[in-house]
Amino acid sequence: MSDDLPQDKPLFDRRMLEALVCPLTQAVLTYDAERQELVSKAAKLAYPIRGGIPILLADEARPLD
């Protein structure tokens, strides 16, 4: 039996998104499944999701253009 996750199941639980906000602005985050990021348009930052865990640290976020 393999420990690998099924390919059709996302690594991030979208239901969790309802409880998460940007730590800098408290604004709603949007989920970018392709990049595995949570995007704060208000802060112009994209927070990474690593191993299914959102990393909501400004130092780890990618600035948006």
GROMACS .gro file of C-alpha atoms in nm:
model
   65
    1MET     CA    1   0.000   0.000   0.000
    2SER     CA    2   0.140   0.338  -0.103
    3ASP     CA    3   0.153   0.648   0.118
    4ASP     CA    4   0.116   0.873  -0.186
    5LEU     CA    5  -0.184   1.104  -0.203
    6PRO     CA    6  -0.431   1.046  -0.485
    7GLN     CA    7  -0.352   1.273  -0.779
    8ASP     CA    8  -0.712   1.397  -0.809
    9LYS     CA    9  -0.720   1.525  -0.450
   10PRO     CA   10  -0.580   1.875  -0.386
   11LEU     CA   11  -0.311   1.911  -0.121
   12PHE     CA   12  -0.498   2.204   0.033
   13ASP     CA   13  -0.844   2.173   0.188
   14ARG     CA   14  -1.048   2.454   0.033
   15ARG     CA   15  -1.286   2.455   0.331
   16MET     CA   16  -0.997   2.584   0.542
   17LEU     CA   17  -0.985   2.896   0.323
   18GLU     CA   18  -1.306   3.024   0.483
   19ALA     CA   19  -1.127   3.057   0.818
   20LEU     CA   20  -0.805   3.214   0.688
   21VAL     CA   21  -0.736   3.584   0.629
   22CYS     CA   22  -0.426   3.782   0.540
   23PRO     CA   23  -0.220   3.835   0.856
   24LEU     CA   24  -0.127   4.189   0.747
   25THR     CA   25  -0.461   4.326   0.624
   26GLN     CA   26  -0.720   4.079   0.759
   27ALA     CA   27  -0.855   4.064   0.402
   28VAL     CA   28  -1.000   3.753   0.239
   29LEU     CA   29  -0.750   3.523   0.067
   30THR     CA   30  -0.806   3.355  -0.269
   31TYR     CA   31  -0.672   3.010  -0.347
   32ASP     CA   32  -0.447   2.967  -0.651
   33ALA     CA   33  -0.447   2.590  -0.705
   34GLU     CA   34  -0.198   2.599  -0.991
   35ARG     CA   35   0.070   2.777  -0.787
   36GLN     CA   36  -0.038   2.632  -0.450
   37GLU     CA   37  -0.065   2.978  -0.297
   38LEU     CA   38  -0.309   3.190  -0.101
   39VAL     CA   39  -0.332   3.535  -0.256
   40SER     CA   40  -0.398   3.858  -0.069
   41LYS     CA   41  -0.492   4.121  -0.325
   42ALA     CA   42  -0.507   4.384  -0.047
   43ALA     CA   43  -0.147   4.320   0.062
   44LYS     CA   44  -0.031   4.230  -0.291
   45LEU     CA   45   0.127   3.911  -0.157
   46ALA     CA   46   0.098   3.540  -0.233
   47TYR     CA   47   0.150   3.307   0.063
   48PRO     CA   48   0.286   2.960  -0.022
   49ILE     CA   49   0.118   2.632   0.068
   50ARG     CA   50   0.376   2.364   0.148
   51GLY     CA   51   0.271   2.007   0.208
   52GLY     CA   52  -0.090   2.122   0.244
   53ILE     CA   53   0.001   2.379   0.513
   54PRO     CA   54  -0.047   2.751   0.441
   55ILE     CA   55   0.259   2.955   0.540
   56LEU     CA   56   0.104   3.287   0.642
   57LEU     CA   57   0.427   3.474   0.710
   58ALA     CA   58   0.504   3.797   0.524
   59ASP     CA   59   0.872   3.696   0.506
   60GLU     CA   60   0.776   3.382   0.315
   61ALA     CA   61   0.523   3.551   0.083
   62ARG     CA   62   0.587   3.630  -0.281
   63PRO     CA   63   0.520   3.992  -0.383
   64LEU     CA   64   0.262   4.032  -0.659
   65ASP     CA   65   0.328   4.260  -0.956
   0.00000   0.00000   0.00000
